[in-house]
Short mmCIF file of C-alpha atoms in Angstrom, two decimals:
data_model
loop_
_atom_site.label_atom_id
_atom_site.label_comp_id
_atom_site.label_asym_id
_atom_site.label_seq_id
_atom_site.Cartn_x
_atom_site.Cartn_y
_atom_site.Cartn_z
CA UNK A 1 -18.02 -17.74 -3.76
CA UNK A 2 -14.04 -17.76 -3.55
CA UNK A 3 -14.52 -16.20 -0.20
CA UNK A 4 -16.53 -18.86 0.65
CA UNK A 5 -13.80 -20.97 -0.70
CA UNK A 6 -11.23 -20.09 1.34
CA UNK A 7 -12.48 -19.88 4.89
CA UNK A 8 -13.43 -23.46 4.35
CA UNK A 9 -10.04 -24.34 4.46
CA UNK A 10 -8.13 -25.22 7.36
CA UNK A 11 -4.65 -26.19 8.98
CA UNK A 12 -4.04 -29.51 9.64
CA UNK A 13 -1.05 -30.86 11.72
CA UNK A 14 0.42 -34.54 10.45
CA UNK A 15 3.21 -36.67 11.19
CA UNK A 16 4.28 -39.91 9.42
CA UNK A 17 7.43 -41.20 7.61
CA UNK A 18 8.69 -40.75 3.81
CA UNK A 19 9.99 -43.46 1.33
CA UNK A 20 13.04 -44.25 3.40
CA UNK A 21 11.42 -44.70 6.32
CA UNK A 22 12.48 -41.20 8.44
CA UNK A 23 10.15 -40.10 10.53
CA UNK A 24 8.69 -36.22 9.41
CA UNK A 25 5.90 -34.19 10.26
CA UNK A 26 4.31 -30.96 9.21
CA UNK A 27 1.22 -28.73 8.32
CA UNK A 28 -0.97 -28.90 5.44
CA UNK A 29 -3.92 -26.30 4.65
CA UNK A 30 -6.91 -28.31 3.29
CA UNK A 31 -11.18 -28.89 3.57
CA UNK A 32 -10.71 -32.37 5.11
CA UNK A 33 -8.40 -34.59 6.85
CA UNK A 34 -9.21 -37.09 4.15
CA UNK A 35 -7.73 -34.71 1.42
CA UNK A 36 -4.86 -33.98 3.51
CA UNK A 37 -4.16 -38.25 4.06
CA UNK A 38 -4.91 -38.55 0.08
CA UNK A 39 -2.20 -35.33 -0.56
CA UNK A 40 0.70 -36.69 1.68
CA UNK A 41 0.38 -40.10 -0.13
CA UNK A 42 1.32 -38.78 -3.24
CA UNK A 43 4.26 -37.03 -1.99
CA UNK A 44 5.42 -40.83 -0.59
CA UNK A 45 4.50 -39.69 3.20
CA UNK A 46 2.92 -42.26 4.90
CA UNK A 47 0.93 -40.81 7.76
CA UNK A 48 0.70 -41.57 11.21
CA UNK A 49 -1.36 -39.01 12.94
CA UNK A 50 -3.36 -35.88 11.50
CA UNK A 51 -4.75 -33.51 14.09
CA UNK A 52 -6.58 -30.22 12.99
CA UNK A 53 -5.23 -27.24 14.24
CA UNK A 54 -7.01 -25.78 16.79
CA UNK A 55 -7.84 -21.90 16.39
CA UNK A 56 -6.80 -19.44 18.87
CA UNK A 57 -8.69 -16.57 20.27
CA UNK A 58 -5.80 -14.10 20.19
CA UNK A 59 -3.94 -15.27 17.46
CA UNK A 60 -6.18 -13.78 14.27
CA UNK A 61 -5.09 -14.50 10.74
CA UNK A 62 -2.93 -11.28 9.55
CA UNK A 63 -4.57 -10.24 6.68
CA UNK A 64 -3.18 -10.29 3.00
CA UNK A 65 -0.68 -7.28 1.91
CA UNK A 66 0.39 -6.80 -1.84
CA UNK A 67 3.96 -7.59 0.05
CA UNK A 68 2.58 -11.27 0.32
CA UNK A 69 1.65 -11.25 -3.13
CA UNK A 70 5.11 -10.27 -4.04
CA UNK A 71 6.51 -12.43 -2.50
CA UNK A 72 4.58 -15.04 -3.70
CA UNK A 73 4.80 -14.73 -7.49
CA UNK A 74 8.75 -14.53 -6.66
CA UNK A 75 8.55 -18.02 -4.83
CA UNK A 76 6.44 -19.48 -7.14
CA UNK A 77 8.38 -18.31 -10.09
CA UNK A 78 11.42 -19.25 -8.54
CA UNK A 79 10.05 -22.99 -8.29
CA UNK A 80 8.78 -23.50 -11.50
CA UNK A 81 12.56 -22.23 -12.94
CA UNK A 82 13.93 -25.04 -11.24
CA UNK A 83 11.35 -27.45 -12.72
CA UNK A 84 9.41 -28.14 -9.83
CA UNK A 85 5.58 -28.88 -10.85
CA UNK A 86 3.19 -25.91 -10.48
CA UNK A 87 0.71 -28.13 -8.41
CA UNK A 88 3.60 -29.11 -5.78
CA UNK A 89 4.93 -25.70 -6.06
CA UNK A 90 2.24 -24.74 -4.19
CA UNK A 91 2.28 -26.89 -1.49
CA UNK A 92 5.62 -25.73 -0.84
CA UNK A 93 4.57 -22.33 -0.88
CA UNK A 94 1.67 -22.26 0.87
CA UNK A 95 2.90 -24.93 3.62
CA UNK A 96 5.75 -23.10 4.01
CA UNK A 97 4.03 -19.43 4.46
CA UNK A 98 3.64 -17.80 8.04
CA UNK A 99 0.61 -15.85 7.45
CA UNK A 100 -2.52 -18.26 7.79
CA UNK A 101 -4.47 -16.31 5.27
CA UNK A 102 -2.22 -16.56 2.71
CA UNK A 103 -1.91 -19.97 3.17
CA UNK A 104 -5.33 -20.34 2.61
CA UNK A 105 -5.39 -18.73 -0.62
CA UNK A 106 -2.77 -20.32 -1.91
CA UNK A 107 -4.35 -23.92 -1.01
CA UNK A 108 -7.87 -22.78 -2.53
CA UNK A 109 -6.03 -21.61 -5.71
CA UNK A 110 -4.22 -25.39 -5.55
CA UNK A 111 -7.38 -26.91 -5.35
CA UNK A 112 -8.70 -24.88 -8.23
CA UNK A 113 -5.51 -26.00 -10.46
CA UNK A 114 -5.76 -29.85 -9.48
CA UNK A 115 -9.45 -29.80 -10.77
CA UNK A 116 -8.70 -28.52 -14.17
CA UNK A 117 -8.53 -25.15 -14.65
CA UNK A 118 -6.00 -22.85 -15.85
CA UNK A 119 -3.58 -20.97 -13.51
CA UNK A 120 -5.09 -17.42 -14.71
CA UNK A 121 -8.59 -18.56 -14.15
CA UNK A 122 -7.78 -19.74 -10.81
CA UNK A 123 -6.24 -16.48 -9.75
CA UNK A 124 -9.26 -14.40 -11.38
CA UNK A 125 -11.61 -15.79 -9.05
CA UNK A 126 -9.77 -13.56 -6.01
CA UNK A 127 -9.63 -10.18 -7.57
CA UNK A 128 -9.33 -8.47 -4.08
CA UNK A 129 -5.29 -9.92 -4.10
CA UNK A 130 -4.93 -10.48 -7.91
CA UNK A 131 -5.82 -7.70 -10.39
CA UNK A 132 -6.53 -7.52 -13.76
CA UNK A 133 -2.67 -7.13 -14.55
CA UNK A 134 -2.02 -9.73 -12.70
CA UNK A 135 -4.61 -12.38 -14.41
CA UNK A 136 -3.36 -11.02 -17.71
CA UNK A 137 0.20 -11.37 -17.51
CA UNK A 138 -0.16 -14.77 -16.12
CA UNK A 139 -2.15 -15.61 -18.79
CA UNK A 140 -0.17 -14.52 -21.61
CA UNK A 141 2.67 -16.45 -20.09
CA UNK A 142 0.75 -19.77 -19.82
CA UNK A 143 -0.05 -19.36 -23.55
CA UNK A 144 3.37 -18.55 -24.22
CA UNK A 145 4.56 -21.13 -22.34
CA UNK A 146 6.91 -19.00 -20.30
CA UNK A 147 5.03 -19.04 -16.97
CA UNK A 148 8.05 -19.00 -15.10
CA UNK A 149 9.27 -16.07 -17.05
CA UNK A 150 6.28 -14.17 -16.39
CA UNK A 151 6.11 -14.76 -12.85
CA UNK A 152 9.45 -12.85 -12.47
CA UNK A 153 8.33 -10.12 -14.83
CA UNK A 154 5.10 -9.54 -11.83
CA UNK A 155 7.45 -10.40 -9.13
CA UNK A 156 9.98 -7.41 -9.89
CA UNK A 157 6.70 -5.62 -11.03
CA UNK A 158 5.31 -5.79 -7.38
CA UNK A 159 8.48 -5.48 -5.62
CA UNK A 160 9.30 -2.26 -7.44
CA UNK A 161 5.90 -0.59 -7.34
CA UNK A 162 5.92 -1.86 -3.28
CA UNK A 163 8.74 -0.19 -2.98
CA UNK A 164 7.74 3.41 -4.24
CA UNK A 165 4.90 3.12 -1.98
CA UNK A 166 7.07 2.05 1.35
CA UNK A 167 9.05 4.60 0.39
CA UNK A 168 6.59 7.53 0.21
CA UNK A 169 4.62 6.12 3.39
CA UNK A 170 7.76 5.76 5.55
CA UNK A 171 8.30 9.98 4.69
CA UNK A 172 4.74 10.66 5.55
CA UNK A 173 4.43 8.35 8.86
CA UNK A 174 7.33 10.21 10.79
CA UNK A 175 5.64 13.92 10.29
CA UNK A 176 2.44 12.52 11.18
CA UNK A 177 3.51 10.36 14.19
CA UNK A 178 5.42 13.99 15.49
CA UNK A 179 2.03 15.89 14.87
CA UNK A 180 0.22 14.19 16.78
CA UNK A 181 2.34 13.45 19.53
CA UNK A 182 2.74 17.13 19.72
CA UNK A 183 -1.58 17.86 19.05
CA UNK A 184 -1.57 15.33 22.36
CA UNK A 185 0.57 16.93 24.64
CA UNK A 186 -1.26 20.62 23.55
CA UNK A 187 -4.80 19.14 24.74
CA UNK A 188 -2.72 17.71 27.93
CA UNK A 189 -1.25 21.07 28.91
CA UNK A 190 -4.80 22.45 28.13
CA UNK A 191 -6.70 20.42 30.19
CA UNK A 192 -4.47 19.58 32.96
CA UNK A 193 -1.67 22.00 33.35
CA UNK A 194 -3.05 25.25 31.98
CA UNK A 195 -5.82 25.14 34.93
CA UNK A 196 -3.26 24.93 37.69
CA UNK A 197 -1.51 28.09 36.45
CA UNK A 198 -5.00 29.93 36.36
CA UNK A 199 -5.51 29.40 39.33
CA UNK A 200 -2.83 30.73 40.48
CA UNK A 201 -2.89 34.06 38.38
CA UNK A 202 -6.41 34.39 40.07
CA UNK A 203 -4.25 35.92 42.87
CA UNK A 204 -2.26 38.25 41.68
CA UNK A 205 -5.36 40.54 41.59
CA UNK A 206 -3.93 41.94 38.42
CA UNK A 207 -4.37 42.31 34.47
CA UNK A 208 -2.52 39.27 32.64
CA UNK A 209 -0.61 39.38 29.46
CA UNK A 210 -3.34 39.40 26.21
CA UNK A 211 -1.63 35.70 25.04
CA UNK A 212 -1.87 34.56 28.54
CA UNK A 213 -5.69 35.34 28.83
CA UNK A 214 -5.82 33.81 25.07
CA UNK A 215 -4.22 30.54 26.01
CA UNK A 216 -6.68 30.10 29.34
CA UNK A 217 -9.76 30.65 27.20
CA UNK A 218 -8.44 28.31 25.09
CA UNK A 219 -8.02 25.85 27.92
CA UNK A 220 -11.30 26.83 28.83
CA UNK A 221 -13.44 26.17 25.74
CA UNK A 222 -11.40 22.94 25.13
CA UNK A 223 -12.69 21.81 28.76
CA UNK A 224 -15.78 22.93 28.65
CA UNK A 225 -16.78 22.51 25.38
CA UNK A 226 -14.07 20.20 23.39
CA UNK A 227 -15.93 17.16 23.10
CA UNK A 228 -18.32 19.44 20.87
CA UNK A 229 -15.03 19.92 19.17
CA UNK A 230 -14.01 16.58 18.87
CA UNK A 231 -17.29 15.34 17.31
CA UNK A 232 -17.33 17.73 14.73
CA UNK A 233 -13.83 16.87 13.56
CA UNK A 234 -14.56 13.10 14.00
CA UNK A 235 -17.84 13.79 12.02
CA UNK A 236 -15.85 16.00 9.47
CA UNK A 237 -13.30 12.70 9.25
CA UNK A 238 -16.08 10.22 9.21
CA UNK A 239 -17.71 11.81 5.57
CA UNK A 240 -14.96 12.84 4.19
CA UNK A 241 -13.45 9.03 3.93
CA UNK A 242 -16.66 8.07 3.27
CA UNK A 243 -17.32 10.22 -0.07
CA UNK A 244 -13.52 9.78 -0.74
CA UNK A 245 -13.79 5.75 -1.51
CA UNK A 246 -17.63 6.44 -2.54
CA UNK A 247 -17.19 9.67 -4.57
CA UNK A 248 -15.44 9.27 -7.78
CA UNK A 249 -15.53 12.86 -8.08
CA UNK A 250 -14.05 13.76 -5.07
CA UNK A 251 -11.06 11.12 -5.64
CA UNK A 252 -10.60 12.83 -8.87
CA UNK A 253 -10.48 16.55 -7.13
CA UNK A 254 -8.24 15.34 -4.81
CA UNK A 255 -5.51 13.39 -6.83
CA UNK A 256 -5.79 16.72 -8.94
CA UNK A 257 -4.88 18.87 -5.99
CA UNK A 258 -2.30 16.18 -5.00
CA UNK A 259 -0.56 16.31 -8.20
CA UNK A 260 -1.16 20.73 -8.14
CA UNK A 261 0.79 20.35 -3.83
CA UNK A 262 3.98 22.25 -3.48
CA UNK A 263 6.82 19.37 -2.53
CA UNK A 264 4.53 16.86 -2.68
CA UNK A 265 3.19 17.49 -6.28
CA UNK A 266 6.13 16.70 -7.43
CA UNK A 267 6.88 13.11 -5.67
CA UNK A 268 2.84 12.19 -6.96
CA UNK A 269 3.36 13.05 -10.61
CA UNK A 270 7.02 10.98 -10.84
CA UNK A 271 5.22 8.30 -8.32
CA UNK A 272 2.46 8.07 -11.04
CA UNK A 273 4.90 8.25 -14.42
CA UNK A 274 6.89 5.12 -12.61
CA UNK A 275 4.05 3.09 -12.69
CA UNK A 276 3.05 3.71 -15.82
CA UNK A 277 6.42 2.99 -17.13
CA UNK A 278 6.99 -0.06 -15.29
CA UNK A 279 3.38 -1.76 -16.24
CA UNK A 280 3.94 -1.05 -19.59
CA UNK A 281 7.35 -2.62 -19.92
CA UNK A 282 5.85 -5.45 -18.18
CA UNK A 283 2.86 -5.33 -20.27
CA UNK A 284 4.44 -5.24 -23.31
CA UNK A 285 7.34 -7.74 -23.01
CA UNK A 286 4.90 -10.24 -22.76
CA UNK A 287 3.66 -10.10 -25.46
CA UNK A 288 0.33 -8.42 -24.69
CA UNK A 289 -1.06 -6.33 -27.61
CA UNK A 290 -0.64 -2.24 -27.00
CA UNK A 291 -4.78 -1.19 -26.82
CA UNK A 292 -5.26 -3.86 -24.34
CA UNK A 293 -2.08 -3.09 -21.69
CA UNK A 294 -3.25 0.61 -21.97
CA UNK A 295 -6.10 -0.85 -20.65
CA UNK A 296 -3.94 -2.41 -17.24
CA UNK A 297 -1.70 0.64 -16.97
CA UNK A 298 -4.60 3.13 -16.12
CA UNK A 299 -5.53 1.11 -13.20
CA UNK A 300 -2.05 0.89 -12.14
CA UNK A 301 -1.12 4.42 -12.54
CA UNK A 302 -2.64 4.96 -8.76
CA UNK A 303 -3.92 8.74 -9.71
CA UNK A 304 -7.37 8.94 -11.65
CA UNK A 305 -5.85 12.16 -13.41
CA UNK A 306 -3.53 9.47 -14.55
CA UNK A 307 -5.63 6.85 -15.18
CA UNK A 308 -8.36 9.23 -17.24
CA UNK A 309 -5.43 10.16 -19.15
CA UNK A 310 -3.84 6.82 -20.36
CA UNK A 311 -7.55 5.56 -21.15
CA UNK A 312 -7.61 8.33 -23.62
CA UNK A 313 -4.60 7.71 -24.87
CA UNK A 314 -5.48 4.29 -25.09
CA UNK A 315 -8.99 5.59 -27.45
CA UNK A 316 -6.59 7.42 -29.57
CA UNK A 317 -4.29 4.39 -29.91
CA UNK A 318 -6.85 2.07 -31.06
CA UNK A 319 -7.45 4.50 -33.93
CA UNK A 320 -4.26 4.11 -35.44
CA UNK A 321 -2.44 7.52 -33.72
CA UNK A 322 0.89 6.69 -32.21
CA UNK A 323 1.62 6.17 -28.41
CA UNK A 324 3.90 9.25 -28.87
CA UNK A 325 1.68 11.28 -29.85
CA UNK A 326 -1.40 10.38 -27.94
CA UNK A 327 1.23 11.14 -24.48
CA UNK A 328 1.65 14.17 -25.90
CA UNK A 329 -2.18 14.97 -26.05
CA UNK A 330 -2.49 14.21 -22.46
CA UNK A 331 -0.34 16.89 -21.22
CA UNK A 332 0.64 14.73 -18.27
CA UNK A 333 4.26 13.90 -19.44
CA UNK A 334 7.32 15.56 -19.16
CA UNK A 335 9.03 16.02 -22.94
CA UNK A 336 11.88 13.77 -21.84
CA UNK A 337 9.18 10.77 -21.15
CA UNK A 338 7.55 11.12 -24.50
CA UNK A 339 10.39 11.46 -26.36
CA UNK A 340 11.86 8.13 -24.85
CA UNK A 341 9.21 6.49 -25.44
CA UNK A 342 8.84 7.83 -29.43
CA UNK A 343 12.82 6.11 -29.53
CA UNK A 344 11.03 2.56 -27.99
CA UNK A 345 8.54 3.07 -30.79
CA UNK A 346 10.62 3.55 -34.08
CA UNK A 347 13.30 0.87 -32.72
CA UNK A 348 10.76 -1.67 -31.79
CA UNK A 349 12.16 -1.81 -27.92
CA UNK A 350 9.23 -0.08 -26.32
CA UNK A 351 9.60 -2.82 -23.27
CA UNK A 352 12.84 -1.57 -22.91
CA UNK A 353 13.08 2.39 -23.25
CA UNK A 354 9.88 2.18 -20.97
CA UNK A 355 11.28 0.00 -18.37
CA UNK A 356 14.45 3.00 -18.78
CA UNK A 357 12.22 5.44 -17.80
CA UNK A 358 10.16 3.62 -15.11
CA UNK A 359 14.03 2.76 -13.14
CA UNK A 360 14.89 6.41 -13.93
CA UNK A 361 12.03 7.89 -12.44
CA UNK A 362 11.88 5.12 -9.40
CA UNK A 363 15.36 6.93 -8.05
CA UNK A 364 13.98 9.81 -8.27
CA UNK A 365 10.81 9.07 -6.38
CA UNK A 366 13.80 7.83 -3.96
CA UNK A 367 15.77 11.03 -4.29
CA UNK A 368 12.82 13.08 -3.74
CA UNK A 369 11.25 11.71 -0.88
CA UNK A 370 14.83 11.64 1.00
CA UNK A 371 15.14 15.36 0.14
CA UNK A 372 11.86 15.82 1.47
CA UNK A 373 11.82 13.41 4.34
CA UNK A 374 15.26 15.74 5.59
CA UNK A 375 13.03 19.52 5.11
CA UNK A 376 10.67 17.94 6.91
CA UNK A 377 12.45 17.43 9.83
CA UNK A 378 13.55 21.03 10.82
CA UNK A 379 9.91 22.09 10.05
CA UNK A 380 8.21 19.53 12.20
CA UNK A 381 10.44 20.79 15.03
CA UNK A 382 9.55 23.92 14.59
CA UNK A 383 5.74 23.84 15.02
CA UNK A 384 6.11 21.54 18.23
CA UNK A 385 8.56 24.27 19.46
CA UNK A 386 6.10 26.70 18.50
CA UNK A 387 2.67 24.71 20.16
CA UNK A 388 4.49 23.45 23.42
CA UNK A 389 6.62 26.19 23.39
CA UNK A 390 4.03 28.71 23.57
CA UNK A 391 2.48 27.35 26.06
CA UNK A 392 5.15 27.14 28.21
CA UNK A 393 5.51 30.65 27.78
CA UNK A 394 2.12 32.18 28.08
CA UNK A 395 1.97 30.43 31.47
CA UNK A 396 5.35 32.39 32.51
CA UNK A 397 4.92 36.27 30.98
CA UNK A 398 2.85 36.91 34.11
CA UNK A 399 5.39 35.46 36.41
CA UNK A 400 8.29 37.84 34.54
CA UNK A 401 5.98 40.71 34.62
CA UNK A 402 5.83 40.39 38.61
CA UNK A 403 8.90 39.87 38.89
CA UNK A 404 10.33 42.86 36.69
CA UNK A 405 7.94 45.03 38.94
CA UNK A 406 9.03 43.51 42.22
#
């Protein structure tokens, strides 16, 4: 039904003149150009012309990141600290945002808010951009009465968690991006440039090197039969992405061998104590009771190890046993963690020795992926040397074996 919602929604194009007579113009998303007319005469504007945009066939919408959503709590919050009303805070948003889909949202959850209902139920109704977290916080501040306040608290919560994951994809895309580069120009040379070269051995009328012969078969299978090949490993890709977002057992066996990876073990289990960190501080600082946020910070965790763990913890919580403790039982957290967090507990400041460790273990997440985006680069050399490389080579041992007998 909110789907629904929002594709019914569309840009409009209007140009008129305010109080004082200047002449302005602009774009509005709405359903009709009735509510658009209706919306610009409460702002003052008295329109002249309204003209519905017109949708192009190579221009699609972009679709929504958690980056927009960032950005979006940080605008709105932003407006309602300078005391701009929530309603006309989104029209300036969402009027003002370049990615048509997001400007649709933000209109439908407008709409929503003009006709009555609360900011947090508004939101819940698109779960696919706002999570439970999200819905929660928002409404703990609009019972609070510190919207505004909790708005930055998600805003810094998004930008920071965004931030660990930019950071951890940007190390992973450049090794990638070289690997396959590199797995291209091998099936090149195989099918293309390796068959030149055997042809030419063919008259020598004389044995050729074993890696030479290896390298031609190679090239041989891979033209004759690679297609075979390739559907097996497209197959192979096809069912294993399918039981990975189907499967909750294979997600669980492999955030367990993620967290178990030399080098990248490491980065996952600090990646994962972050977020817990971070959505508790946020969690707690606003208020929300301690059960409840254990029940947001093992969704936002991003490992199911993780996630398994804090909804244990959260069990053993609920039963009266500290958070200390119940960490502890979990064997998922270094001693330093837990022993932070016990301080947050006996002071009363969990909010704050959590959001300690959460910034603590953010630079390392930074540290760590620079450390391993720099051994990464010597060793992805190294195996394109090696593929292209050998090649290269196995082509030319025959031609320095004639020649050392000539």
């Amino acid at each position: 039904m909110a789907d629904t919602a929002v594709a019914s929604n569309a840009t409009f194009l209007w140009e008129g003149t305010d109080r004082r007579g200047k002449k302005i113009k602009g774009k509005t998303m709405a359903a009709t150009e009735a509510a658009v007319r209706s919306d610009l005469r409460r702002q003052g504007v008295v329109p002249s012309r309204i003209k519905k945009q017109g949708k192009s066939l190579f221009n699609t919408a972009a679709p929504i990141t958690p980056g927009d959503i960032a950005v979006f709590s940080r605008q709105l919050a932003t407006m309602l600290a300078a005391g701009i009303p929530l309603v006309q805070s989104f029209e300036i948003v969402g009027t003002g945002h370049e990615n048509a889909s997001m400007q649709k949202l933000i209109m439908t959850i407008k709409a929503d808010v003009e006709g009555g209902s609360a900011l947090a139920e508004a939101l819940a109704k698109h779960p696919l951009h706002f999570d439970d977290l999200f819905v929660n916080l928002v409404e703990a501040g609009e019972q609070a009465g510190a919207l505004e306040t909790l708005l930055e608290k998600i805003a810094t919560y998004k930008e920071k968690t965004e931030a660990i994951k930019k950071k951890i994809k940007k190390a992973l895309t450049y090794p990638a991006a070289v690997l396959a580069v590199a797995f291209i120009v091998t099936i090149v040379l195989l099918i293309f440039v390796i068959p030149a070269f055997e042809d030419l051995f063919q008259g020598f009328g004389a044995d050729l090197p074993a890696f030479t012969r290896v390298v031609i078969d190679l090239s041989v299978f891979v033209r004759t039969k690679g297609w075979i090949l390739a559907g097996l490993i497209t197959a192979a890709v096809v069912i294993f992405l399918y039981f990975k977002k189907r499967s909750r057992a294979m997600q669980q066996f492999l955030d367990r061998l993620a967290l178990k990876a030399p080098i990248i073990g490491p980065i996952v289990q600090k990646a994962a104590i972050a977020r817990y960190a971070r959505t508790l501080s946020t969690m707690f600082s606003a208020g929300v009771p301690l059960v409840e946020a254990l029940e947001s910070v093992a969704g936002a965790t991003g490992n199911i190890v993780y996630e398994e763990g804090v909804l244990n913890m959260k069990d053993e919580v609920a039963t009266g046993q500290r958070l200390q403790q119940s960490m502890e039982n979990t064997d998922l957290f270094p001693n330093m963690v837990i022993q932070m967090i016990a301080v947050g507990e006996e002071s009363g400041s969990l909010d704050e020795m959590s959001a300690k460790v959460a910034d603590f273990y953010e630079e390392d997440v930074d540290n760590a992926v620079d450390n391993l985006s720099s051994l990464l680069e010597p060793l992805i050399m190294s195996i394109l040397g090696v593929l292209v490389g050998g090649l290269v080579v196995a082509m030319y041992l025959p031609i320095f074996k004639m020649g050392a007998v000539v």
